[in-house]
Amino acid sequence: MNILHYLRCPLCGGGFSRNNNVLSCSAGHSFDLAKEGYVNLLPPGKGKNARTGDEKDMIRARREFLALGLYAPISDGIAELLAGYVKDDRETLLCDSGCGEGYHTLRITDALKDHVNGGILSVGFDASKFAAACGMKASARAGFTGENGIGSEGNALAYFLPANIFSLPLADGCVSAVISMFAPVAVQENLRVLKDDGILVTASSGVGHLWEMRDLLYTDVHVSDGVVPEYDGFSLAEEKKVCYTVTLPDKEATANLFTMTPFYYKTTEAGRNRLYGVDSLQVTVDTDLRVYKRK
């Protein structure tokens, strides 16, 4: 397996070759490998790239919180769902669209590496180069980057690249499964890159997700209506509820979780002070996992 077989130039759509630490397409567009091993495939000057991705403090918060293992059952659940759909006798390409620092991507890759005899290659895309750097370092530690990084052969590989999830730098019809965890679903782009029998797997917040944190942050807590999302071109195939309670052991863990939620951007100072004032907090993790097939 080689990620270069699937990657495409974000400027012209051409295929890539690697020469030392540079990826180049036939049209002459070139992209340098960063020291961490990723290649920045965010095309410059595009309106949809106005968001530059998570900053270092948010990536740090995500990395430290997820290292506690409190969200591990979510990626466990996704891996269990994927195992029922991916074919173990052929090469499998997974695309994590909006992957963050890669914690869940790597856990899913590790869970499936012995299930997929044909080999598994995971590629995570996020608008943040800091997230990609973090993901590549973790992938290298796990042994999922091969001997020479991008372009290496191997039976279980995982790469992280800054890119626009609404214009993925991937060939048409090459992906076995797109994973979208707590991220916008780029419906038309997912349809483009998926194989005919490919699937879309989503993870979204359930009605009770982090209820206890929301109750501290806001005086008027709004509950979602629980409506199942519908996506043009896809039909719902399966649902799985992952719901449990965890204890945030200290102020740091509570602050890190808060920083990686949408609440961080829309909470008053008073609400923040209430949250930061607790020494520990028990919260509900309520996540809805769904598998969608192409129609």
Coordinates of N, CA and C in Angstrom, one line a residue, residues 14-226:
G14 N -3.8 16.4 -10.3 CA -2.9 15.4 -10.8 C -2.3 14.5 -9.8
G15 N -1.8 13.4 -10.2 CA -1.2 12.4 -9.2 C 0.2 12.9 -8.8
F16 N 0.7 12.3 -7.7 CA 2.0 12.7 -7.1 C 3.1 11.7 -7.3
S17 N 4.3 12.2 -7.4 CA 5.5 11.4 -7.2 C 6.3 12.1 -6.1
R18 N 7.2 11.3 -5.5 CA 8.0 11.8 -4.4 C 9.5 11.8 -4.8
N19 N 10.2 12.9 -4.6 CA 11.6 13.0 -4.9 C 12.2 13.6 -3.6
N20 N 12.9 12.8 -2.9 CA 13.5 13.2 -1.6 C 12.3 13.7 -0.7
N21 N 12.3 14.9 -0.3 CA 11.3 15.4 0.6 C 10.3 16.4 -0.1
V22 N 10.1 16.1 -1.3 CA 9.1 16.9 -2.1 C 8.1 16.0 -2.8
L23 N 6.9 16.4 -2.8 CA 5.8 15.7 -3.6 C 5.6 16.7 -4.8
S24 N 5.6 16.1 -6.0 CA 5.3 16.9 -7.2 C 4.3 16.2 -8.1
C25 N 3.5 17.0 -8.8 CA 2.6 16.5 -9.7 C 3.1 16.7 -11.1
S26 N 2.5 16.2 -12.2 CA 3.0 16.3 -13.5 C 2.9 17.8 -14.0
A27 N 2.0 18.6 -13.4 CA 1.9 20.0 -13.8 C 3.0 20.9 -13.2
G28 N 3.8 20.3 -12.3 CA 4.9 21.1 -11.7 C 4.6 21.6 -10.4
H29 N 3.4 21.4 -9.8 CA 3.1 21.9 -8.5 C 3.9 21.0 -7.5
S30 N 4.5 21.6 -6.5 CA 5.3 20.8 -5.6 C 5.0 21.2 -4.1
F31 N 5.1 20.3 -3.2 CA 4.7 20.4 -1.8 C 5.8 19.8 -1.0
D32 N 6.4 20.5 -0.1 CA 7.5 20.0 0.8 C 6.9 19.2 2.0
L33 N 7.7 18.2 2.3 CA 7.4 17.5 3.5 C 7.9 18.2 4.7
A34 N 7.1 18.4 5.7 CA 7.5 19.1 7.0 C 8.4 18.1 7.8
K35 N 9.1 18.6 8.7 CA 10.0 17.8 9.5 C 9.2 16.7 10.2
E36 N 8.0 16.9 10.5 CA 7.1 15.9 11.2 C 6.6 14.8 10.3
G37 N 6.8 15.0 9.0 CA 6.4 14.0 8.0 C 5.1 14.3 7.2
Y38 N 4.4 15.4 7.6 CA 3.2 15.7 6.8 C 3.5 16.6 5.6
V39 N 2.5 16.6 4.7 CA 2.6 17.5 3.6 C 1.4 18.4 3.6
N40 N 1.6 19.7 3.6 CA 0.5 20.7 3.7 C -0.2 20.8 2.3
L41 N -1.4 20.2 2.2 CA -2.2 20.2 1.0 C -3.4 21.1 1.0
L42 N -3.3 22.1 1.9 CA -4.3 23.2 1.9 C -4.0 24.2 0.7
P43 N -4.8 24.2 -0.3 CA -4.5 25.1 -1.4 C -4.6 26.6 -1.0
P44 N -3.6 27.4 -1.3 CA -3.6 28.8 -0.9 C -4.7 29.6 -1.5
G45 N -5.2 30.6 -0.8 CA -6.1 31.6 -1.4 C -7.5 31.1 -1.6
K46 N -7.9 29.9 -1.1 CA -9.2 29.4 -1.4 C -10.1 29.9 -0.2
G47 N -11.3 30.4 -0.6 CA -12.2 30.9 0.4 C -12.6 29.9 1.5
K48 N -12.7 28.6 1.1 CA -13.1 27.7 2.1 C -12.0 27.3 3.0
N49 N -10.8 27.8 2.8 CA -9.7 27.6 3.7 C -9.5 28.8 4.6
A50 N -10.5 29.6 4.8 CA -10.3 30.8 5.6 C -10.1 30.4 7.1
R51 N -10.7 29.2 7.5 CA -10.4 28.7 8.8 C -9.1 28.0 8.7
T52 N -8.1 28.4 9.5 CA -6.8 27.8 9.5 C -6.7 26.6 10.4
G53 N -7.7 26.2 11.1 CA -7.7 25.0 11.9 C -7.4 25.4 13.4
D54 N -7.4 24.3 14.2 CA -7.2 24.5 15.6 C -5.8 25.0 15.9
E55 N -5.8 25.9 16.8 CA -4.5 26.4 17.3 C -3.8 25.5 18.2
K56 N -2.6 25.8 18.5 CA -1.8 24.9 19.3 C -2.4 24.6 20.7
D57 N -3.0 25.6 21.3 CA -3.6 25.4 22.7 C -4.7 24.4 22.6
M58 N -5.5 24.4 21.6 CA -6.6 23.5 21.5 C -6.1 22.1 21.2
I59 N -5.1 22.0 20.3 CA -4.5 20.7 20.0 C -3.9 20.1 21.3
R60 N -3.2 20.9 22.0 CA -2.6 20.4 23.3 C -3.7 19.9 24.2
A61 N -4.8 20.7 24.3 CA -5.9 20.3 25.2 C -6.5 19.0 24.8
R62 N -6.7 18.8 23.5 CA -7.2 17.6 22.9 C -6.3 16.4 23.2
R63 N -5.0 16.6 23.0 CA -4.1 15.5 23.2 C -4.0 15.1 24.6
E64 N -4.0 16.0 25.6 CA -3.9 15.7 27.0 C -5.2 15.1 27.5
F65 N -6.3 15.6 27.0 CA -7.6 15.0 27.5 C -7.8 13.6 26.9
L66 N -7.5 13.4 25.6 CA -7.8 12.1 25.0 C -6.8 11.0 25.5
A67 N -5.6 11.5 26.0 CA -4.7 10.5 26.5 C -5.2 9.9 27.8
L68 N -6.2 10.5 28.5 CA -6.8 9.9 29.7 C -7.6 8.6 29.3
G69 N -8.0 8.4 28.0 CA -8.7 7.3 27.6 C -10.2 7.4 27.8
L70 N -10.7 8.5 28.3 CA -12.1 8.7 28.6 C -13.0 8.6 27.4
Y71 N -12.5 8.9 26.2 CA -13.3 8.9 25.0 C -12.9 7.6 24.2
A72 N -12.2 6.7 24.7 CA -11.8 5.5 23.9 C -13.0 4.7 23.5
P73 N -14.1 4.5 24.3 CA -15.2 3.7 23.8 C -15.8 4.3 22.5
I74 N -15.6 5.5 22.2 CA -16.2 6.1 20.9 C -15.5 5.5 19.7
S75 N -14.2 5.5 19.7 CA -13.5 4.9 18.6 C -13.6 3.4 18.6
D76 N -13.7 2.8 19.7 CA -13.9 1.4 19.8 C -15.2 1.0 19.1
G77 N -16.3 1.9 19.3 CA -17.5 1.6 18.7 C -17.5 1.8 17.2
I78 N -16.7 2.8 16.7 CA -16.6 3.0 15.3 C -15.9 1.8 14.6
A79 N -14.8 1.4 15.3 CA -14.0 0.2 14.8 C -14.9 -1.0 14.7
E80 N -15.8 -1.2 15.7 CA -16.7 -2.4 15.6 C -17.6 -2.3 14.5
L81 N -18.1 -1.1 14.2 CA -19.0 -0.9 13.1 C -18.3 -1.2 11.8
L82 N -17.1 -0.6 11.6 CA -16.4 -0.7 10.4 C -16.0 -2.2 10.1
A83 N -15.7 -3.0 11.1 CA -15.4 -4.4 10.9 C -16.5 -5.1 10.2
G84 N -17.7 -4.7 10.4 CA -18.8 -5.4 9.7 C -19.0 -5.0 8.3
Y85 N -18.3 -4.0 7.8 CA -18.5 -3.6 6.4 C -17.3 -3.7 5.5
V86 N -16.1 -3.4 6.1 CA -14.9 -3.5 5.2 C -14.6 -4.9 4.9
K87 N -14.1 -5.1 3.7 CA -13.8 -6.5 3.2 C -12.3 -6.8 3.6
D88 N -12.2 -8.0 4.2 CA -10.8 -8.3 4.7 C -9.9 -8.8 3.7
D89 N -10.3 -9.0 2.5 CA -9.4 -9.6 1.5 C -9.0 -8.6 0.5
R90 N -9.2 -7.3 0.7 CA -8.8 -6.3 -0.2 C -8.2 -5.1 0.5
E91 N -7.4 -4.3 -0.1 CA -6.8 -3.1 0.5 C -7.9 -2.1 0.8
T92 N -7.8 -1.6 2.1 CA -8.8 -0.7 2.6 C -8.3 0.6 2.8
L93 N -8.9 1.7 2.2 CA -8.5 3.0 2.5 C -9.6 3.7 3.3
L94 N -9.2 4.2 4.5 CA -10.1 4.9 5.4 C -9.7 6.4 5.3
C95 N -10.7 7.2 5.3 CA -10.5 8.7 5.3 C -11.2 9.3 6.5
D96 N -10.4 9.8 7.4 CA -11.0 10.5 8.6 C -11.1 12.0 8.2
S97 N -12.3 12.5 8.0 CA -12.5 13.8 7.5 C -12.7 14.8 8.7
G98 N -11.7 15.6 9.0 CA -11.8 16.4 10.2 C -11.3 15.6 11.4
C99 N -10.0 15.1 11.3 CA -9.5 14.1 12.2 C -8.9 14.7 13.5
G100 N -8.7 16.0 13.6 CA -8.0 16.6 14.7 C -6.6 16.0 14.8
E101 N -6.1 15.7 16.0 CA -4.8 15.3 16.2 C -4.6 13.8 16.0
G102 N -5.6 13.1 15.6 CA -5.5 11.7 15.1 C -5.7 10.6 16.1
Y103 N -6.1 11.0 17.3 CA -6.2 9.9 18.4 C -7.2 8.8 17.9
H104 N -8.3 9.2 17.5 CA -9.3 8.2 17.1 C -8.9 7.4 15.9
T105 N -8.3 8.2 14.9 CA -7.9 7.5 13.7 C -6.9 6.4 13.9
L106 N -5.9 6.7 14.8 CA -4.9 5.7 15.1 C -5.5 4.5 15.9
R107 N -6.4 4.8 16.8 CA -7.0 3.6 17.5 C -7.8 2.8 16.6
I108 N -8.5 3.4 15.6 CA -9.3 2.6 14.7 C -8.4 1.8 13.8
T109 N -7.3 2.4 13.3 CA -6.3 1.7 12.5 C -5.8 0.5 13.2
D110 N -5.4 0.7 14.5 CA -4.9 -0.4 15.3 C -5.9 -1.5 15.5
A111 N -7.1 -1.2 15.7 CA -8.2 -2.2 15.9 C -8.4 -3.0 14.7
L112 N -8.3 -2.4 13.5 CA -8.6 -3.1 12.3 C -7.4 -3.7 11.6
K113 N -6.2 -3.5 12.0 CA -5.0 -3.9 11.2 C -5.0 -5.4 11.1
D114 N -5.5 -6.2 12.1 CA -5.5 -7.6 12.0 C -6.7 -8.2 11.4
H115 N -7.8 -7.3 11.2 CA -9.0 -7.8 10.6 C -9.0 -7.7 9.1
V116 N -8.2 -6.7 8.6 CA -8.2 -6.5 7.1 C -6.9 -7.2 6.6
N117 N -7.1 -8.4 6.0 CA -5.9 -9.1 5.5 C -5.3 -8.4 4.3
G118 N -6.1 -7.6 3.6 CA -5.6 -7.0 2.4 C -4.8 -5.7 2.7
G119 N -4.8 -5.3 4.0 CA -4.0 -4.1 4.4 C -5.0 -3.0 4.6
I120 N -4.6 -2.1 5.6 CA -5.4 -0.9 5.9 C -4.5 0.3 5.9
L121 N -5.0 1.3 5.2 CA -4.3 2.6 5.0 C -5.3 3.7 5.5
S122 N -4.9 4.4 6.5 CA -5.8 5.5 7.0 C -5.2 6.8 6.7
V123 N -6.0 7.7 6.3 CA -5.5 9.1 6.0 C -6.5 10.1 6.7
G124 N -5.9 10.9 7.6 CA -6.7 11.9 8.3 C -6.5 13.3 7.8
F125 N -7.5 14.0 7.5 CA -7.4 15.4 7.0 C -8.0 16.4 8.0
D126 N -7.3 17.5 8.2 CA -7.8 18.5 9.1 C -7.2 19.8 8.6
A127 N -7.9 20.9 8.9 CA -7.4 22.2 8.5 C -6.2 22.7 9.3
S128 N -5.9 22.0 10.3 CA -4.8 22.5 11.2 C -3.5 21.7 10.9
K129 N -2.5 22.5 10.6 CA -1.1 21.9 10.5 C -0.6 21.4 11.8
F130 N -1.0 22.0 12.9 CA -0.6 21.6 14.2 C -1.1 20.2 14.5
A131 N -2.4 20.0 14.1 CA -3.0 18.7 14.3 C -2.3 17.6 13.5
A132 N -2.0 18.0 12.3 CA -1.3 17.0 11.4 C 0.1 16.7 12.0
A133 N 0.8 17.6 12.5 CA 2.1 17.4 13.1 C 2.0 16.4 14.2
C134 N 1.0 16.7 15.1 CA 0.8 15.8 16.3 C 0.4 14.4 15.8
G135 N -0.5 14.3 14.8 CA -0.9 13.0 14.3 C 0.3 12.2 13.7
M136 N 1.1 12.9 13.0 CA 2.2 12.2 12.3 C 3.2 11.7 13.4
K137 N 3.5 12.5 14.4 CA 4.4 12.0 15.5 C 3.8 10.8 16.2
A138 N 2.5 10.8 16.5 CA 1.9 9.7 17.1 C 1.9 8.5 16.2
S139 N 1.6 8.6 14.9 CA 1.6 7.5 14.0 C 3.0 6.9 13.9
A140 N 4.0 7.7 13.9 CA 5.4 7.2 13.8 C 5.7 6.4 15.0
R141 N 5.3 6.9 16.2 CA 5.5 6.1 17.5 C 4.8 4.8 17.4
A142 N 3.7 4.7 16.8 CA 2.9 3.5 16.7 C 3.4 2.6 15.6
G143 N 4.3 3.0 14.8 CA 4.8 2.2 13.7 C 3.9 2.2 12.4
F144 N 3.1 3.2 12.2 CA 2.2 3.3 11.1 C 2.6 4.2 10.0
T145 N 3.9 4.7 10.0 CA 4.3 5.6 8.9 C 5.3 4.9 8.0
G146 N 5.7 3.7 8.2 CA 6.6 3.0 7.3 C 8.0 3.6 7.6
E147 N 9.0 3.1 6.9 CA 10.4 3.5 7.1 C 10.7 4.9 6.6
N148 N 10.0 5.3 5.5 CA 10.3 6.6 4.9 C 9.1 7.5 4.9
G149 N 8.1 7.3 5.8 CA 7.0 8.2 5.8 C 6.1 8.2 4.6
I150 N 5.7 9.4 4.1 CA 4.8 9.4 3.0 C 5.4 8.7 1.8
G151 N 4.6 7.8 1.2 CA 5.0 7.0 0.1 C 5.6 5.6 0.4
S152 N 5.7 5.3 1.7 CA 6.1 4.0 2.2 C 5.1 2.9 1.9
E153 N 5.6 1.7 1.7 CA 4.7 0.5 1.6 C 4.5 -0.1 3.0
G154 N 3.4 -0.8 3.1 CA 3.2 -1.4 4.4 C 1.8 -2.0 4.5
N155 N 1.5 -2.8 5.5 CA 0.2 -3.4 5.6 C -0.7 -2.7 6.5
A156 N -0.2 -1.7 7.3 CA -1.0 -0.9 8.2 C -0.3 0.5 8.3
L157 N -0.9 1.5 7.7 CA -0.3 2.8 7.6 C -1.3 3.9 8.0
A158 N -0.8 5.0 8.5 CA -1.7 6.1 8.9 C -1.0 7.4 8.7
Y159 N -1.6 8.3 7.9 CA -1.0 9.6 7.6 C -2.0 10.7 8.0
F160 N -1.4 11.9 8.3 CA -2.2 13.0 8.6 C -1.8 14.2 7.8
L161 N -2.7 14.9 7.1 CA -2.4 15.9 6.2 C -3.3 17.1 6.4
P162 N -2.8 18.4 6.4 CA -3.6 19.5 6.4 C -4.3 19.6 5.0
A163 N -5.6 19.7 5.0 CA -6.4 19.8 3.7 C -7.8 20.3 4.0
N164 N -8.4 20.7 2.9 CA -9.8 21.2 2.9 C -10.7 20.0 2.8
I165 N -11.5 19.7 3.8 CA -12.4 18.5 3.8 C -13.5 18.6 2.7
F166 N -13.7 19.9 2.2 CA -14.7 20.1 1.2 C -14.1 20.0 -0.2
S167 N -12.8 19.7 -0.3 CA -12.1 19.5 -1.5 C -10.9 18.6 -1.2
L168 N -11.2 17.4 -1.0 CA -10.2 16.4 -0.5 C -9.2 16.1 -1.6
P169 N -7.9 16.1 -1.3 CA -6.9 15.8 -2.3 C -6.8 14.3 -2.5
L170 N -7.9 13.6 -2.9 CA -7.9 12.2 -3.1 C -8.5 11.9 -4.5
A171 N -8.2 10.8 -5.1 CA -8.7 10.4 -6.3 C -10.2 10.0 -6.2
D172 N -10.9 10.0 -7.3 CA -12.3 9.6 -7.3 C -12.5 8.1 -6.9
G173 N -13.5 7.8 -6.2 CA -13.9 6.4 -6.0 C -12.8 5.5 -5.4
C174 N -12.0 6.0 -4.5 CA -10.9 5.2 -4.0 C -11.0 4.8 -2.5
V175 N -12.0 5.4 -1.8 CA -12.1 5.2 -0.3 C -13.1 4.2 0.0
S176 N -12.8 3.3 1.0 CA -13.7 2.3 1.4 C -14.7 2.9 2.5
A177 N -14.2 3.8 3.3 CA -15.0 4.4 4.4 C -14.5 5.7 4.7
V178 N -15.5 6.7 4.8 CA -15.2 8.0 5.3 C -15.7 8.1 6.7
I179 N -14.9 8.6 7.6 CA -15.3 8.7 9.0 C -15.4 10.2 9.3
S180 N -16.5 10.7 9.9 CA -16.7 12.0 10.3 C -17.1 12.1 11.7
M181 N -16.2 12.5 12.6 CA -16.5 12.5 14.0 C -16.6 13.9 14.6
F182 N -17.8 14.3 14.9 CA -18.0 15.6 15.5 C -17.5 16.7 14.6
A183 N -17.7 16.5 13.3 CA -17.2 17.4 12.3 C -18.2 17.6 11.2
P184 N -18.1 18.7 10.4 CA -19.1 18.9 9.3 C -19.0 17.7 8.3
V185 N -20.1 17.3 7.8 CA -20.1 16.2 6.8 C -20.2 16.9 5.4
A186 N -19.1 16.7 4.7 CA -19.0 17.2 3.3 C -19.6 16.2 2.3
V187 N -20.9 16.2 2.2 CA -21.7 15.2 1.6 C -21.2 14.9 0.1
Q188 N -21.2 15.9 -0.7 CA -20.9 15.7 -2.1 C -19.4 15.2 -2.3
E189 N -18.5 15.8 -1.5 CA -17.1 15.4 -1.6 C -17.0 13.9 -1.1
N190 N -17.7 13.5 -0.1 CA -17.6 12.2 0.4 C -18.2 11.2 -0.7
L191 N -19.2 11.6 -1.4 CA -19.7 10.7 -2.5 C -18.7 10.6 -3.6
R192 N -18.0 11.7 -3.8 CA -17.0 11.6 -4.9 C -15.8 10.6 -4.6
V193 N -15.3 10.7 -3.4 CA -14.2 9.8 -3.1 C -14.5 8.4 -2.7
L194 N -15.7 8.1 -2.3 CA -16.1 6.8 -1.9 C -16.2 5.8 -3.1
K195 N -15.9 4.6 -2.9 CA -16.2 3.5 -3.8 C -17.7 3.3 -3.9
D196 N -18.1 2.5 -4.9 CA -19.6 2.3 -5.0 C -20.2 1.6 -3.8
D197 N -19.4 0.8 -3.2 CA -19.9 0.1 -2.0 C -19.3 0.7 -0.7
G198 N -18.8 1.9 -0.8 CA -18.2 2.6 0.3 C -19.2 3.1 1.3
I199 N -18.8 3.4 2.5 CA -19.7 3.8 3.6 C -19.3 5.1 4.2
L200 N -20.2 5.8 4.8 CA -19.9 7.0 5.6 C -20.3 6.7 7.0
V201 N -19.3 6.9 7.9 CA -19.6 6.6 9.4 C -19.5 7.9 10.1
T202 N -20.5 8.3 10.8 CA -20.5 9.6 11.6 C -20.6 9.3 13.1
A203 N -20.0 10.3 13.8 CA -20.2 10.3 15.3 C -20.7 11.7 15.6
S204 N -21.8 11.8 16.3 CA -22.3 13.1 16.7 C -22.8 13.0 18.2
S205 N -23.0 14.2 18.8 CA -23.4 14.3 20.1 C -24.8 13.8 20.3
G206 N -25.1 13.0 21.3 CA -26.4 12.6 21.6 C -27.1 13.7 22.5
V207 N -28.3 13.5 22.8 CA -29.1 14.4 23.6 C -28.5 14.7 24.9
G208 N -28.0 13.7 25.6 CA -27.4 13.9 26.9 C -26.0 14.2 27.0
H209 N -25.3 14.4 25.9 CA -23.8 14.6 25.8 C -23.4 15.8 26.7
L210 N -22.5 15.5 27.6 CA -21.9 16.5 28.5 C -23.0 17.4 29.2
W211 N -24.1 16.7 29.5 CA -25.2 17.5 30.1 C -24.7 18.2 31.4
E212 N -24.0 17.6 32.2 CA -23.5 18.1 33.5 C -22.6 19.4 33.3
M213 N -21.8 19.3 32.3 CA -21.0 20.5 32.0 C -21.8 21.6 31.4
R214 N -22.8 21.3 30.6 CA -23.6 22.4 30.0 C -24.5 23.0 31.1
D215 N -24.9 22.2 32.1 CA -25.7 22.7 33.2 C -24.9 23.7 34.1
L216 N -23.6 23.5 34.2 CA -22.7 24.5 34.9 C -22.5 25.8 34.0
L217 N -22.3 25.6 32.7 CA -22.0 26.7 31.9 C -23.1 27.7 31.6
Y218 N -24.3 27.1 31.5 CA -25.5 27.9 31.0 C -26.6 27.9 32.0
T219 N -27.3 29.0 32.1 CA -28.5 29.1 33.0 C -29.7 28.5 32.3
D220 N -29.7 28.4 31.0 CA -30.8 27.9 30.2 C -30.2 26.9 29.2
V221 N -30.3 25.6 29.5 CA -29.7 24.5 28.7 C -30.7 24.1 27.6
H222 N -30.2 24.1 26.4 CA -31.1 23.7 25.3 C -30.8 22.3 24.9
V223 N -31.8 21.5 24.8 CA -31.6 20.1 24.4 C -31.9 19.9 22.9
S224 N -31.1 19.1 22.3 CA -31.3 18.9 20.8 C -32.5 18.0 20.6
D225 N -33.1 18.1 19.4 CA -34.3 17.3 19.2 C -34.1 15.9 18.8
G226 N -32.8 15.5 18.7 CA -32.5 14.1 18.4 C -32.9 13.6 17.0

